[in-house]
CSV table of C-alpha atoms and ligand atoms in Angstrom, one decimal:
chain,number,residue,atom,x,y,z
S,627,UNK,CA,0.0,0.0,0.0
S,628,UNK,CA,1.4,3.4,-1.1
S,629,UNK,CA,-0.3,6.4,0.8
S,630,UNK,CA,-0.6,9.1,-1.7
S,631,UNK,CA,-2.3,11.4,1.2
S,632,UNK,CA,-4.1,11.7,4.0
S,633,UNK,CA,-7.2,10.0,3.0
S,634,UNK,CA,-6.2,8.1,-0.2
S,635,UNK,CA,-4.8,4.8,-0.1
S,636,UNK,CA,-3.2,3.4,-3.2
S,637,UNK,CA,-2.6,-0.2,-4.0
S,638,UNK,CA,-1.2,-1.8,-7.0
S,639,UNK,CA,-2.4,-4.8,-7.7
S,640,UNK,CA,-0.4,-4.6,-10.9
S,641,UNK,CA,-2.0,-5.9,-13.8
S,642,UNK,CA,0.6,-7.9,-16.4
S,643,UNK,CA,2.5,-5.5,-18.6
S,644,UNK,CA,3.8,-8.3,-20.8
S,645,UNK,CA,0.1,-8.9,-21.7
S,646,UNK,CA,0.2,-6.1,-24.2
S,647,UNK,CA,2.2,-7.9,-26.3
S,648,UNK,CA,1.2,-11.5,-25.9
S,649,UNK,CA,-2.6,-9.8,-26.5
S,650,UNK,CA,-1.2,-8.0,-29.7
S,651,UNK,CA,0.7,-10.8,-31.1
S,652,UNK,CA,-2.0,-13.4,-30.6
S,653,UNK,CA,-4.7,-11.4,-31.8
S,654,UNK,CA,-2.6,-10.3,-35.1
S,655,UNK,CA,-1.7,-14.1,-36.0
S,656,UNK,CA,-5.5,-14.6,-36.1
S,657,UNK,CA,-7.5,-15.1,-39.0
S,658,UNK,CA,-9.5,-12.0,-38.2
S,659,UNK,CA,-7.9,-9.8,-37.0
S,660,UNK,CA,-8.2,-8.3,-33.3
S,661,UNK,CA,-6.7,-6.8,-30.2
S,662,UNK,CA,-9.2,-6.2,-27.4
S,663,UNK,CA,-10.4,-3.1,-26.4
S,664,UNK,CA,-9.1,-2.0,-23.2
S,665,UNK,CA,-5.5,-1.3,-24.9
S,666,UNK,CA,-6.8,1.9,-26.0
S,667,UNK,CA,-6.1,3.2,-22.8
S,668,UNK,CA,-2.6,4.3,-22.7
S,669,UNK,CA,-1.7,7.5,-21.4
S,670,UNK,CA,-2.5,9.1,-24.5
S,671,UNK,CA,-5.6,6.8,-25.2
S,672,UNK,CA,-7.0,7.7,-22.1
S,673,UNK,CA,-7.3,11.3,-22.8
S,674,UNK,CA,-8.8,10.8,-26.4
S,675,UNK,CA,-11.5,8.8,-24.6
S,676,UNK,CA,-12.1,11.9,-22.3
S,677,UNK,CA,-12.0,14.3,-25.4
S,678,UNK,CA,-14.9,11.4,-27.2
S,679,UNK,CA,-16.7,12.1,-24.1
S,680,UNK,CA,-17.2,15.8,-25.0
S,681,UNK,CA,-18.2,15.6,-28.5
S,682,UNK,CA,-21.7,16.8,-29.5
S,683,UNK,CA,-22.7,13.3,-31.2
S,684,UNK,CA,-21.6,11.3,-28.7
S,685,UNK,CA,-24.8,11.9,-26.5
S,686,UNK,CA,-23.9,9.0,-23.9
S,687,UNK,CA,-22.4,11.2,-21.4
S,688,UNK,CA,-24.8,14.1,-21.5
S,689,UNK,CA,-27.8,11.8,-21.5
S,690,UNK,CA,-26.6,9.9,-18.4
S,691,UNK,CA,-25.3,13.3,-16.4
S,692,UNK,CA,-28.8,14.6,-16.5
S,693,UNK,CA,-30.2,11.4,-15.4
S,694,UNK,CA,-27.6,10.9,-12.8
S,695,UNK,CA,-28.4,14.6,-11.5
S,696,UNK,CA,-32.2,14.8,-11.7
S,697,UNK,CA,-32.4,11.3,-9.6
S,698,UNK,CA,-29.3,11.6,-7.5
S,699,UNK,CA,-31.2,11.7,-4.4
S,700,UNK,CA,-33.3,8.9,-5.2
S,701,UNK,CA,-30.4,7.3,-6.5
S,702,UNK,CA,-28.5,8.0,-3.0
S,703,UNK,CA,-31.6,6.5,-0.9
S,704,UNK,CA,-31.7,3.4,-2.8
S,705,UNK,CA,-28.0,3.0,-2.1
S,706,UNK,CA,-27.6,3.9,1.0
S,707,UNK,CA,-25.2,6.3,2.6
S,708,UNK,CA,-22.0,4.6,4.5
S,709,UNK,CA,-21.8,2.6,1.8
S,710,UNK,CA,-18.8,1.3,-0.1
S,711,UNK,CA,-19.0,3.0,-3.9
S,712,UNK,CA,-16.8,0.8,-6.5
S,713,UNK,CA,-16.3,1.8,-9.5
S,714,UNK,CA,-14.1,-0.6,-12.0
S,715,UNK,CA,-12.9,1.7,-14.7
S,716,UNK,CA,-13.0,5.2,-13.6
S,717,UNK,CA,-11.3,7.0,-15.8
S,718,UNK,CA,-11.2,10.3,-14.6
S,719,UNK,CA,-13.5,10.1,-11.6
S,720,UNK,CA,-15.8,12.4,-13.4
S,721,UNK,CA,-19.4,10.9,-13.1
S,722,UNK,CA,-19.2,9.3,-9.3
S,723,UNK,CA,-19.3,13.4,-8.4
S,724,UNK,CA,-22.8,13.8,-9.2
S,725,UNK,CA,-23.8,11.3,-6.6
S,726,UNK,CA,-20.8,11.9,-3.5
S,727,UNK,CA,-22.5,14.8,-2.1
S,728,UNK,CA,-25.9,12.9,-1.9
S,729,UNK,CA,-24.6,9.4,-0.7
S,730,UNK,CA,-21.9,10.0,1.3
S,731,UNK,CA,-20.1,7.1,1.0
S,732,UNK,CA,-18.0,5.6,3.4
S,733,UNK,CA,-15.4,5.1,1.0
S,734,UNK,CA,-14.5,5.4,-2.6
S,735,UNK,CA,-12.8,2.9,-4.4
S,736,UNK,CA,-12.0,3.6,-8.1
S,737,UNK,CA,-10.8,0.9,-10.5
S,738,UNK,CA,-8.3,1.7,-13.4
S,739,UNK,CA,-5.9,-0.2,-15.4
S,740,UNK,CA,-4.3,3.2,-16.3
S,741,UNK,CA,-2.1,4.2,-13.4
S,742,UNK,CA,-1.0,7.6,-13.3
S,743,UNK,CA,-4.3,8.5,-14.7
S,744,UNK,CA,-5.4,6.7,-11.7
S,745,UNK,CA,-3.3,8.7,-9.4
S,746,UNK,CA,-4.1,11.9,-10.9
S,747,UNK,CA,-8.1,11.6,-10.8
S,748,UNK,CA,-8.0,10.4,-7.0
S,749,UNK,CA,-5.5,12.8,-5.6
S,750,UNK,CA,-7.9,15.7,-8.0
S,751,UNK,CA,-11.1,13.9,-6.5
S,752,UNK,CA,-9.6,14.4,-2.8
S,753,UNK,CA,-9.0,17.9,-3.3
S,754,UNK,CA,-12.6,18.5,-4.2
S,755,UNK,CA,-14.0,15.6,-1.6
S,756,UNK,CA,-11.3,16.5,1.8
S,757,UNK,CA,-13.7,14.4,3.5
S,758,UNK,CA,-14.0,11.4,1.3
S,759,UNK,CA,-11.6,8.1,2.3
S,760,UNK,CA,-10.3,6.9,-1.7
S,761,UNK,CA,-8.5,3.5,-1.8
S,762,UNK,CA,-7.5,3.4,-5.9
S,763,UNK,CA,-6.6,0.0,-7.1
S,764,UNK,CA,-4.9,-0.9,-10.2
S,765,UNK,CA,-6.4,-3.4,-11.8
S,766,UNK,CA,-7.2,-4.7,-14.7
S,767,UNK,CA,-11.0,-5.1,-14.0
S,768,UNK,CA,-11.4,-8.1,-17.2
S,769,UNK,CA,-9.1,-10.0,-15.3
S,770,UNK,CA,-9.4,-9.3,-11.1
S,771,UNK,CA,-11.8,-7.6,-8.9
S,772,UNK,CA,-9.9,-7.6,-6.4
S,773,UNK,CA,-10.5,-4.8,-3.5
S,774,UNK,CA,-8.1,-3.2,-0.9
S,775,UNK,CA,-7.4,-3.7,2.2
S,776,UNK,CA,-8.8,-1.7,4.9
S,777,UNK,CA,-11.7,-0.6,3.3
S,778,UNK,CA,-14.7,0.1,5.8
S,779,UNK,CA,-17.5,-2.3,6.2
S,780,UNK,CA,-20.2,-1.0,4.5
S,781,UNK,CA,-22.5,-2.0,2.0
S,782,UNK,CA,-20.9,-3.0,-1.0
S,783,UNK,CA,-22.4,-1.1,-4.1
S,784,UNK,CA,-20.3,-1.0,-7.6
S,785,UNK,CA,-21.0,2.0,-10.2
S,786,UNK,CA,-20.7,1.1,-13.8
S,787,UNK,CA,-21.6,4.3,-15.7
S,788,UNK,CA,-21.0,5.1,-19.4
S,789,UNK,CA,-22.3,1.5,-20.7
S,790,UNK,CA,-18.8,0.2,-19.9
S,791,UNK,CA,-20.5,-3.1,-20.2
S,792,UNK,CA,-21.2,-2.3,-23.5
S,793,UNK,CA,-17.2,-3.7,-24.3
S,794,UNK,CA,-18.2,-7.5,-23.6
S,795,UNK,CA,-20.3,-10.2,-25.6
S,796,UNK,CA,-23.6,-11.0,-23.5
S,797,UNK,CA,-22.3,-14.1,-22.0
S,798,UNK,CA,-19.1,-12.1,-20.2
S,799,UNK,CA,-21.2,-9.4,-19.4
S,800,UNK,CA,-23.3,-12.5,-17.4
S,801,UNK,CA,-19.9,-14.0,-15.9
S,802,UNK,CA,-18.4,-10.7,-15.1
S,803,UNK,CA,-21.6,-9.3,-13.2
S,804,UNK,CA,-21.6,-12.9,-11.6
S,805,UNK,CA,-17.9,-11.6,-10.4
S,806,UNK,CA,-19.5,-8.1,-8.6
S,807,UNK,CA,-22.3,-10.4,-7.2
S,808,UNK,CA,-19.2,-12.3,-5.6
S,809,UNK,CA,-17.7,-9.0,-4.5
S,810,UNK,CA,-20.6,-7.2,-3.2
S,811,UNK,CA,-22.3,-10.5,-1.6
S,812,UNK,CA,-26.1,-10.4,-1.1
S,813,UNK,CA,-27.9,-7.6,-0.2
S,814,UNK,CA,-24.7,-5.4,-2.0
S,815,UNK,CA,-25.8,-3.5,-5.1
S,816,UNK,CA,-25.6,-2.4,-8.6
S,817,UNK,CA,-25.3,0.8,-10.4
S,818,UNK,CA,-25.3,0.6,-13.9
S,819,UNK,CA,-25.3,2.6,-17.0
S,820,UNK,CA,-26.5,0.9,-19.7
S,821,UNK,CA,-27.0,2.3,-24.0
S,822,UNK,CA,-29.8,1.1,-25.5
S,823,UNK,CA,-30.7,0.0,-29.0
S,824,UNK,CA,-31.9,3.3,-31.7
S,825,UNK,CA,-31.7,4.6,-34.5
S,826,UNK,CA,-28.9,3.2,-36.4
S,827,UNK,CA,-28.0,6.7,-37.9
S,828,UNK,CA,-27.6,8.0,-34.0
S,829,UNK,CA,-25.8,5.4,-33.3
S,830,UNK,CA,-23.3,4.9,-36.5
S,831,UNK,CA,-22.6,9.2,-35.5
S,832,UNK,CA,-21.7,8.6,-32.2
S,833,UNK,CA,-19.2,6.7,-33.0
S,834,UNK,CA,-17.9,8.4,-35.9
S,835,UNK,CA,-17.8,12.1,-34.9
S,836,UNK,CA,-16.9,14.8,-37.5
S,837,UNK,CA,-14.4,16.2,-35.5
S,838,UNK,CA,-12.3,12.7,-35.9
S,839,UNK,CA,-11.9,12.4,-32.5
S,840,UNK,CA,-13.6,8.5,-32.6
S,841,UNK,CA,-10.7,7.5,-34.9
S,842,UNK,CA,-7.5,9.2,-33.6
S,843,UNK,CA,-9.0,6.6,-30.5
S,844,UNK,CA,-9.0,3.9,-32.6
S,845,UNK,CA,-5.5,4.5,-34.9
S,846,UNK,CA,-4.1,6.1,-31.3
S,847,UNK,CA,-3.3,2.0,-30.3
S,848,UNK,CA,-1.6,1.1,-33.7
S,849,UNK,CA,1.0,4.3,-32.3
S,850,UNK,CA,1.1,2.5,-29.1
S,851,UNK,CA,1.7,-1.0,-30.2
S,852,UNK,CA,4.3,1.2,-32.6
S,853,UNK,CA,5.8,3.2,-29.2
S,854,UNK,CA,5.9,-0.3,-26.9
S,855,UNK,CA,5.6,-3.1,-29.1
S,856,UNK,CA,8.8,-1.9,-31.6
S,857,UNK,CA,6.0,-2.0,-34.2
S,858,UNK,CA,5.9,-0.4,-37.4
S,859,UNK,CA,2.6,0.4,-38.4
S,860,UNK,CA,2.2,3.6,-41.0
S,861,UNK,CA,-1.0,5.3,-39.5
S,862,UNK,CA,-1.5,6.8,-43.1
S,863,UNK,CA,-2.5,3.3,-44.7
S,864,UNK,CA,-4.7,2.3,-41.9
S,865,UNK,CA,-8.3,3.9,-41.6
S,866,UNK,CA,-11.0,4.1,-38.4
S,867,UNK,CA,-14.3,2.3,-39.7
S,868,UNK,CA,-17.3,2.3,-37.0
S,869,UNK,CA,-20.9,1.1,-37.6
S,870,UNK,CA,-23.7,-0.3,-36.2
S,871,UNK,CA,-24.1,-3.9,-36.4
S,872,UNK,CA,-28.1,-4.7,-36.7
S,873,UNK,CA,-28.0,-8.5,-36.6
S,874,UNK,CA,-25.9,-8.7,-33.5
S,875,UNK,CA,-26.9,-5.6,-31.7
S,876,UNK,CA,-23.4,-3.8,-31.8
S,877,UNK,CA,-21.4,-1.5,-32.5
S,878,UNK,CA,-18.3,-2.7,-34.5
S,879,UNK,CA,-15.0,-0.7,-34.7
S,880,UNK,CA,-12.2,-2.3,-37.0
S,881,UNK,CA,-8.7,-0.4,-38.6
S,882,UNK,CA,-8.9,-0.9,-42.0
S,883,UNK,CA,-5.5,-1.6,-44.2
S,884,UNK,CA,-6.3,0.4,-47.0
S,885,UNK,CA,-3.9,-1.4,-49.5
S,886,UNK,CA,-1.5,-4.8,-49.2
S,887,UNK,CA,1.2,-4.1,-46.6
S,888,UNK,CA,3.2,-6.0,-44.5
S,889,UNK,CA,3.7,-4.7,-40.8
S,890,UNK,CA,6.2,-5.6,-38.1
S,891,UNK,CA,6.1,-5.8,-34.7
S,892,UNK,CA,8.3,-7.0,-32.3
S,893,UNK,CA,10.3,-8.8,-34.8
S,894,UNK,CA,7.2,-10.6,-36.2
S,895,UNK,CA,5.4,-10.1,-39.3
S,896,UNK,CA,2.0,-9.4,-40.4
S,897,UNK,CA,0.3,-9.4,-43.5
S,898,UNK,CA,-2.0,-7.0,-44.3
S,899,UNK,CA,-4.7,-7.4,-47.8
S,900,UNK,CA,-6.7,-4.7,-48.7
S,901,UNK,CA,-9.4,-4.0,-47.0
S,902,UNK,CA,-8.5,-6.2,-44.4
S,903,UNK,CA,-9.4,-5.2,-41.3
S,904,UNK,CA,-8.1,-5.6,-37.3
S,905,UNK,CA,-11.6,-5.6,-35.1
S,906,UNK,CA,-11.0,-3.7,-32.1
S,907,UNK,CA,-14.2,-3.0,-30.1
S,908,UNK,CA,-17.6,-3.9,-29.5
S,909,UNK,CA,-19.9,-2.0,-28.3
S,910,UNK,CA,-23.5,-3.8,-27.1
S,911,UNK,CA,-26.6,-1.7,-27.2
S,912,UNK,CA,-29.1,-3.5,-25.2
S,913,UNK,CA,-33.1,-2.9,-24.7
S,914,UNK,CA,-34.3,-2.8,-20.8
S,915,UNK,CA,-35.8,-5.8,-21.2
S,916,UNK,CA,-32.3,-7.9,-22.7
S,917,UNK,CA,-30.2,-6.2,-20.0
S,918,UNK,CA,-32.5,-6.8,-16.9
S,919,UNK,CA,-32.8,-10.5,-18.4
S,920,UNK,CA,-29.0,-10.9,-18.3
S,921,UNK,CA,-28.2,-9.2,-14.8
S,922,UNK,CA,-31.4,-11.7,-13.0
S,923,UNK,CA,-29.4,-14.6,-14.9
S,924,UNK,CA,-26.2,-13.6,-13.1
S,925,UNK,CA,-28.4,-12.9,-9.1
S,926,UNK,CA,-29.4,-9.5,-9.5
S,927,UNK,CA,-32.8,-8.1,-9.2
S,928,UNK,CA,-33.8,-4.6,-10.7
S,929,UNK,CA,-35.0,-2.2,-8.1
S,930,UNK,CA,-35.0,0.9,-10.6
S,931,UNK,CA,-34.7,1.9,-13.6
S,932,UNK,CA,-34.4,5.3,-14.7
S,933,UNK,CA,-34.2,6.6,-18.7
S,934,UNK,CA,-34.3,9.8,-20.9
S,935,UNK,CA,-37.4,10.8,-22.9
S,936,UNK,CA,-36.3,9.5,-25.4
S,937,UNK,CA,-34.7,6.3,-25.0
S,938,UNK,CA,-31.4,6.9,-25.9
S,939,UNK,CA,-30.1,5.2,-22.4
S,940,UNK,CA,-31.1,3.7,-19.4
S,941,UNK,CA,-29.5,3.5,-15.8
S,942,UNK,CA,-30.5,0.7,-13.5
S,943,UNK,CA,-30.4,-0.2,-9.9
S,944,UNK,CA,-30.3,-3.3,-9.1
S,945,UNK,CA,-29.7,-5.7,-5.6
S,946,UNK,CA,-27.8,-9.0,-5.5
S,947,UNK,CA,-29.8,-11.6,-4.1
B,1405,AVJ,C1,-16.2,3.0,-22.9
B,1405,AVJ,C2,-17.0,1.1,-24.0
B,1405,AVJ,C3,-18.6,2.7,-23.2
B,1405,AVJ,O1,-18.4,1.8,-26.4
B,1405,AVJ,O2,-19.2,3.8,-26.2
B,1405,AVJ,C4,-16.4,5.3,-27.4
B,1405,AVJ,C5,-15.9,3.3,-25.8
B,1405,AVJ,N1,-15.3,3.6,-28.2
B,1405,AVJ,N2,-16.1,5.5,-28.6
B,1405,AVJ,C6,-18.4,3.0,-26.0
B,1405,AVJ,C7,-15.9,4.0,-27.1
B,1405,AVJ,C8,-15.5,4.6,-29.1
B,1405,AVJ,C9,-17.2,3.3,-25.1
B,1405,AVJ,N3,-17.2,2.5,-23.8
């Protein structure tokens, strides 16, 4: 345990760094193509995500502040104050501040596989929160949930804003909310985030914003696996392709070789044809009715559920039992 100050309590439970590679390697050597999601977040990644996060088209955020505001103090009631707020994937700590001052958690315990970005929300959150005890874990949340020690005894509740979920296929979705039930035992809860299905054209924009934010994201991990992975990828013969995927209820992102190439990284080779593509997110868009069907298969039943006029996302409470 590293005690960045007074009231934040730091542990590393430090997720593999050799994973990158291994991840990169084996998911280049496949016939399709892919390299799972959560390597966008490098240093670098990580703040394009928070610059997607501001763009007009990308309504997630704003949809789910104002429903996190307008029912924050129902929200808090249903939760409970003392309790234990955990949040697997934080990013910058930036949502869990609509609810602090209304819940009053006991403690705070943000998840991130991104560790100085880690550091840098908490020791910002304690500065606005003095009063709040933080315990930041790195982790990488696919692989471990595992929490600190010394944390208070409250109820256990974990926050999952911004449709994170959205990044797994239905059936891990169902084993990894099978893992929070674990962690929160019965009678802990559920906060969730969850985008719904729409309008394909909403969607497909979203995800492809005009100010090319979406794919700087995307093209921003072949410049990692470049920078870490002694790769040699040239970002001008690569392109971002997003759309909306009807049949499985997704959002697909791939890179896109635009001619035949041949790329290295760490001394292995790839061959590229063209149009050939590396697939390297998912994002699930599920109705209320699909999403509470998979959280009751994995011990959770909804308590509330709270949406926009128009649909475009829900948030859920729900109770392991
Ligand atoms: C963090 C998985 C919720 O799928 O909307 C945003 C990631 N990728 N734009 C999403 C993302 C491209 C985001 N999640």
């Amino acid at each position: 345990m590293n005690v960045l100050s007074r009231k934040i309590s730091f542990h590393d439970f430090e997720p593999e760094l050799e994973s990158f590679r291994e991840a990169v390697l084996k998911g280049l050597s496949r016939r399709q193509k892919q390299i799972p999601p959560k390597f966008f977040y490098d240093e670098i990644g990580s703040q394009l995500f928070e610059a997607i996060l501001e763009q007009p088209e990308y309504y997630i955020p704003n949809v789910e502040r104002d429903l996190l505001t307008a029912y924050a103090n129902e929200i808090s009631r249903l939760i409970e104050p003392g309790s234990v707020l955990i949040e697997p994937g934080s990013g910058s700590c930036e949502k869990v501040q609509l609810l602090l001052e209304s819940l009053l958690p006991s403690a705070y315990v943000p998840m991130d596989i991104s560790r100085e970005f880690l550091k840098q929300s908490a020791c910002g959150l304690s500065q606005k929160y003095p009063w709040l005890a933080i315990y930041p874990a790195c982790l990488d949340f696919t692989q471990q949930m595992l929490l600190p020690h010394g944390i208070p005894h409250g109820r256990r509740v974990v926050f999952i804003p911004g449709s994170s979920l959205g990044n797994f296929d239905p059936p891990e979705v169902q084993h990894f909310l099978s893992g929070i039930h674990r962690l929160t035992g019965n009678g802990g809860g559920l906060l969730v985030g969850v985008d719904r299905k729409k309008d394909h054209s909403v969607l497909n924009a979203a995800y492809n914003d005009t100010a090319g934010i979406s794919a700087e994201f995307n093209l921003n991990l072949l410049t990692r696996i470049n920078s870490e992975l002694e790769g040699n990828f040239d970002l001008d013969r690569f392109e971002h392709r997003a759309y909306y995927n009807d049949q499985r209820g997704r959002i697909e992102m791939h890179l896109v070789s635009s001619q035949v190439q041949q790329v290295r990284v760490s001394g292995q080779h790839f061959q590229f044809t063209k149009g050939e593509y590396i697939h390297t997110e998912n994002s699930y868009k599920y109705s209320p009715d699909e999403f509470i069907t998979l959280a009751n298969a994995s011990g959770f039943r909804l308590i509330k559920m709270w949406s926009d006029d128009l649909h475009l996302f829900s948030v859920y409470f729900l109770e392991a039992v």
